XYZ file of C-alpha atoms in Angstrom:
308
model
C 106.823 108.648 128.210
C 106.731 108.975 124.469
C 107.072 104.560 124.310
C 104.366 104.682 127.091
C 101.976 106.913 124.985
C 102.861 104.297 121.872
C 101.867 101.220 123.219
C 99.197 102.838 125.374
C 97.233 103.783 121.886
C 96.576 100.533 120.801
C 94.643 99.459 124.245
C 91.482 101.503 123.844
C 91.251 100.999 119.761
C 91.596 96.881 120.591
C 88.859 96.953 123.503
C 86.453 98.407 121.571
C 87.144 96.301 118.701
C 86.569 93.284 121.133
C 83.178 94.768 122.395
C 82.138 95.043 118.815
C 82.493 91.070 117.972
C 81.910 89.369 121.273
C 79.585 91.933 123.007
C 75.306 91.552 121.975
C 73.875 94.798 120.844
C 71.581 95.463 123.893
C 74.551 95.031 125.935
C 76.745 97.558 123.802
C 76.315 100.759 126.273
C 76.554 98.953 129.458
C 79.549 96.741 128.941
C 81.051 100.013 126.904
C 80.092 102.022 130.453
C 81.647 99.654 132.890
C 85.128 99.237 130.477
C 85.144 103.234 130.185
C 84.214 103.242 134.338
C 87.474 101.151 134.762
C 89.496 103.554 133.237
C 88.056 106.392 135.704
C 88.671 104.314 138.514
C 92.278 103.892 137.376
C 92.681 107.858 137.005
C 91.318 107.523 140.626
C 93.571 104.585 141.946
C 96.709 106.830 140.127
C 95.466 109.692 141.834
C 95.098 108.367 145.536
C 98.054 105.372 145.218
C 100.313 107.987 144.147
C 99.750 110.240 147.487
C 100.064 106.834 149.343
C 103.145 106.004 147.494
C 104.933 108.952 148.112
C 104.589 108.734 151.750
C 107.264 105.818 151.654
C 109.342 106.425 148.882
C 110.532 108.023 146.040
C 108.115 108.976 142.706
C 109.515 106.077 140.440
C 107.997 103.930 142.570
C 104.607 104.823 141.428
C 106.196 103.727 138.067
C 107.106 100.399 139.118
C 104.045 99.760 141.313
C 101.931 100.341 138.270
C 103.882 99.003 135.599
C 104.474 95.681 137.590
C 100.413 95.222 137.776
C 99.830 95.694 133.738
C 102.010 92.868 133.790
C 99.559 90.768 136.237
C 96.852 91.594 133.917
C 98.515 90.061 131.276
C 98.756 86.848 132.607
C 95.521 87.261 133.545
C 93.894 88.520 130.234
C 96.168 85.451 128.501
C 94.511 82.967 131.163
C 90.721 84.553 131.046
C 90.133 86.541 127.589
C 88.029 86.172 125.383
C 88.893 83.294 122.332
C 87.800 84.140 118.786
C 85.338 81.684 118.280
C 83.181 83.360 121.120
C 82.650 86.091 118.535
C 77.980 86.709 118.847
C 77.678 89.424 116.496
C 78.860 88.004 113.122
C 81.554 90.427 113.111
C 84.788 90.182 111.746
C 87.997 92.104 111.101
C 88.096 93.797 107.885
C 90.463 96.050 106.199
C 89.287 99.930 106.573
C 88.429 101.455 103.094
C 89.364 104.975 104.322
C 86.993 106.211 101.000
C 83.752 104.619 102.563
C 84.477 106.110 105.682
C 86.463 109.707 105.394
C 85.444 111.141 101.550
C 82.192 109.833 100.614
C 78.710 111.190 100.802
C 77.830 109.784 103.748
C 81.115 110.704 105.895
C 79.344 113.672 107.674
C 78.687 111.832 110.468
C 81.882 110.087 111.242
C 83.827 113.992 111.251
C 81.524 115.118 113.621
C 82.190 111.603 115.773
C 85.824 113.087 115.510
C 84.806 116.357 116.761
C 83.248 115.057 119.839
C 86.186 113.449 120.475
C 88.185 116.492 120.265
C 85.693 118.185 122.290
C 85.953 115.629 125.122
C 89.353 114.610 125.010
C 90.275 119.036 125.224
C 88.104 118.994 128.505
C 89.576 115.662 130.119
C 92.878 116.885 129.558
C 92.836 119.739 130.829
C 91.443 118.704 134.311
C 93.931 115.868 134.309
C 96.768 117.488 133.665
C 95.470 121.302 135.368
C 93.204 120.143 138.107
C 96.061 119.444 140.842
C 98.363 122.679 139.689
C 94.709 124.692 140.232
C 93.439 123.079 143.391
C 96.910 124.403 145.158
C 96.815 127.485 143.681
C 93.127 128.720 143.785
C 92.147 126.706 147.158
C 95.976 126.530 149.013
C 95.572 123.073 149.621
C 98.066 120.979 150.762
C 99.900 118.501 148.375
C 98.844 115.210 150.673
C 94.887 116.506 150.453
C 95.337 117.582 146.281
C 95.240 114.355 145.086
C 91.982 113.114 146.963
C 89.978 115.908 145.838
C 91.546 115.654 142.397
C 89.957 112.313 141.949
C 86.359 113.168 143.150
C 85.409 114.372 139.729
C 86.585 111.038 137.940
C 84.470 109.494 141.181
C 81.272 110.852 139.664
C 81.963 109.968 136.227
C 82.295 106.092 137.267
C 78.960 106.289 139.000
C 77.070 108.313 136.185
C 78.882 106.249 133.203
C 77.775 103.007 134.030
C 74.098 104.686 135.144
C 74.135 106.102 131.466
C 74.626 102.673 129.668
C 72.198 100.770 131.435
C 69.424 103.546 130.825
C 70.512 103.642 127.130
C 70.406 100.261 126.318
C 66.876 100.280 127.961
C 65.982 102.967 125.900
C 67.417 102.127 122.246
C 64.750 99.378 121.772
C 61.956 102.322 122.491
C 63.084 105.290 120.897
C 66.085 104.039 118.312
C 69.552 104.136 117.890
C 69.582 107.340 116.572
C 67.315 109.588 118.901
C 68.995 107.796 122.089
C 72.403 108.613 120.666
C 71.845 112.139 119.544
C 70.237 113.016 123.438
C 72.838 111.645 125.011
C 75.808 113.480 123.544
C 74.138 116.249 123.144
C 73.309 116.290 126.572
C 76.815 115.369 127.462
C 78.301 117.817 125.630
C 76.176 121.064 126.663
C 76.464 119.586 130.531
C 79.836 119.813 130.503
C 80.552 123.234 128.651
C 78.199 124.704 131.267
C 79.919 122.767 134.456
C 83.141 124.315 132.991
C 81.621 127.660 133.211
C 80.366 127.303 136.372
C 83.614 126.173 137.721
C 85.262 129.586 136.281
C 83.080 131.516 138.278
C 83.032 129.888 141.279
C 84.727 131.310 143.053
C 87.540 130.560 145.958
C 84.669 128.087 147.521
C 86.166 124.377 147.545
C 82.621 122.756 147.975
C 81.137 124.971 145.394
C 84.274 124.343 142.547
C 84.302 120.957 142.878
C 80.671 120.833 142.948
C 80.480 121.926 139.412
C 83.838 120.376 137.827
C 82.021 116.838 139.279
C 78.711 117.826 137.523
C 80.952 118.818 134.098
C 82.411 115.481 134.361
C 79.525 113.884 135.322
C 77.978 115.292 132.159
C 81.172 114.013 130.317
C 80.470 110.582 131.477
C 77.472 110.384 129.235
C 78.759 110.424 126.334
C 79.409 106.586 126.770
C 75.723 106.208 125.704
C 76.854 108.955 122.179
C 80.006 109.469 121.076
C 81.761 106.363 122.379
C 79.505 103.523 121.720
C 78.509 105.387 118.145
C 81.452 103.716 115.854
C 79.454 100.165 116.823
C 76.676 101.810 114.660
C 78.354 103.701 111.957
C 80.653 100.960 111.124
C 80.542 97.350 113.147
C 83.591 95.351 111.275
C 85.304 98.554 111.940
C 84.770 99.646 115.032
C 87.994 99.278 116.863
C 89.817 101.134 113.372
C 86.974 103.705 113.519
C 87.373 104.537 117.279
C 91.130 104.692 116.976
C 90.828 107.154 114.470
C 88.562 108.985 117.325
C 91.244 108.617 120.017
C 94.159 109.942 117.828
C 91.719 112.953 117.382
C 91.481 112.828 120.708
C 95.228 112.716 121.735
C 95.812 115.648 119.041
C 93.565 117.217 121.286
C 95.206 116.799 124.297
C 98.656 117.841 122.998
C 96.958 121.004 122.165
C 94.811 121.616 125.327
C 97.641 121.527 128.003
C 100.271 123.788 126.563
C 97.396 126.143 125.434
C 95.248 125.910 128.825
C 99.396 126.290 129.956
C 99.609 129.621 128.338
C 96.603 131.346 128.570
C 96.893 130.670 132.929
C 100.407 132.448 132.614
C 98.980 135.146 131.080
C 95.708 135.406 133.236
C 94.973 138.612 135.518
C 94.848 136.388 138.149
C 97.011 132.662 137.536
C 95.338 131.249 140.459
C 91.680 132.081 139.335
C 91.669 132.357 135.829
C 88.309 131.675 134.033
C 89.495 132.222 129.947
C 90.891 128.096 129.673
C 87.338 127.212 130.654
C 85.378 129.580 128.621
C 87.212 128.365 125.701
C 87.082 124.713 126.657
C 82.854 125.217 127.159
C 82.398 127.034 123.341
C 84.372 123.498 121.969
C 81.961 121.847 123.802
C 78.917 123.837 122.971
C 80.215 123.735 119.086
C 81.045 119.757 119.003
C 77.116 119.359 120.866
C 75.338 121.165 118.515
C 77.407 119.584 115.799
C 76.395 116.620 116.743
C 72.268 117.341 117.291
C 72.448 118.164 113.459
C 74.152 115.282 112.086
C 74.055 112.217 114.075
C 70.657 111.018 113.253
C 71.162 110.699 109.837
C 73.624 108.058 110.481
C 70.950 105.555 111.378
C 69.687 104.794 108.213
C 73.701 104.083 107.283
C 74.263 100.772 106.016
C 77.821 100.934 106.843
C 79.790 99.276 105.765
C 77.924 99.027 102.637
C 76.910 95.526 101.756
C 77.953 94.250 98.347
């Protein structure tokens, strides 16, 4: 699992580092949307397959099912991707100068881009990894039915990403990079801490819980027009560096959010209805929004990297 998470790092880094060269800059949100949509619908696919899977045989076989198609993609991605003299931005590949980006002046803006990333990567974790464990304990549902209604969350963030990109592209030429950024994660952000709460208190209703952990993740989903499209801004010839430095933050995050979300359930009043992992997950979120409101428009008059 440990080689899995290893190799698995350098996919989301390299995408976005692909977007940044070959994608146009009206398109950034959308196409960003639809590759973040695919990897909802793959948390979707694992979740229902698996259930399917396990019908007929044993749990490696979810292993080998999946594993076998990332090898079909690769012939596929060798066959059909994209060459590097389709490049439409001027981009290129440059060395990171870790001073530009981490200890100068200016670098406000890309700790608080690691912040949301923490903020969001705490929350997804914890549904991913909690969300089954809870839907048996606080609804007593059975194990064939868990992982459906597991997946209807990431459901709603597929539809409301790619919504989200299109209406932010429309909107950057109107109201700036900046402004359109800033709503958007802050929006996301806030949406989400509140969904989180809501889901605490909800109750032993199904329809009502999973009402409100869809709208958190719905709210989540957003942040495709903020936090994730945001490094194309900040940095362009960097992008792929500066978003991997946003998903290590965010995989820090993780490895703290499930052992801790972990404990605190064990030590609830009530494991099978606790409410404290949420609170705690909505203040990050609440703390990484507001963060964000204050900084993230100064970052559009950035010329970053600077030009020499």
């Amino acid at each position: 699992r440990a080689l899995m998470g290893l190799f698995e790092g350098l996919c989301f880094p390299s995408v976005h580092a692909i977007i940044g060269v070959h994608i146009p800059g009206r398109w950034l949100s959308l196409v960003t949307a639809i590759a973040t949509a695919a990897s909802y619908v793959g948390t979707i696919v694992g979740y229902w397959g698996s259930d399917v899977v396990l019908q007929f045989a044993k749990w490696p076989w979810c292993f080998y099912i999946f594993g076998g198609l990332g090898f079909v993609w690769i012939a596929v991605w060798r066959t059909f991707g994209v060459r590097d003299d389709a490049a439409v931005n001027g981009s290129m590949f440059v060395v990171p100068n870790f001073r530009d980006l981490f200890f100068s002046s200016r670098s406000a803006p890309v700790y608080v881009y690691c912040a949301n990333f923490f903020a969001y990567s705490y929350a997804f974790y914890m549904v991913v990894s909690w969300m089954p464990e809870q839907l048996q304990a606080r609804y007593d549902l059975p194990l064939g039915i868990v992982g459906i209604v597991s997946g209807l969350p990431s459901a709603s963030q597929v539809i409301v990403s790619c919504l989200a990109g299109y209406v932010a592209d429309r909107s950057v030429p109107h109201y700036g990079v900046a402004r359109v950024r800033s709503f958007a994660q802050t929006l996301s952000m806030l949406g989400m801490g509140t969904g989180m709460v809501l889901f605490a208190v909800a109750g032993r209703e199904l329809w009502l819980g999973m009402t409100w952990m869809c709208l958190a993740l719905a709210f989540a989903s957003i942040s495709v027009a903020g936090v994730s499209v945001f490094h194309f801004h900040l940095a362009p010839s960097r992008a792929g560096f500066l978003f991997g430095c946003g998903n290590t933050v965010g995989t820090v995050a993780g490895m703290v959010s499930v052992p801790l979300t972990g404990f605190l359930v064990e030590r609830a009043a009530d494991p099978t209805n606790p409410w404290v992992p949420y609170l705690l997950c909505a203040v990050i979120c609440y703390v990484a929004g507001l963060l964000w409101l204050c900084f993230a428009r100064r970052a559009e008059s950035l010329e970053w990297p600077p030009k020499k």
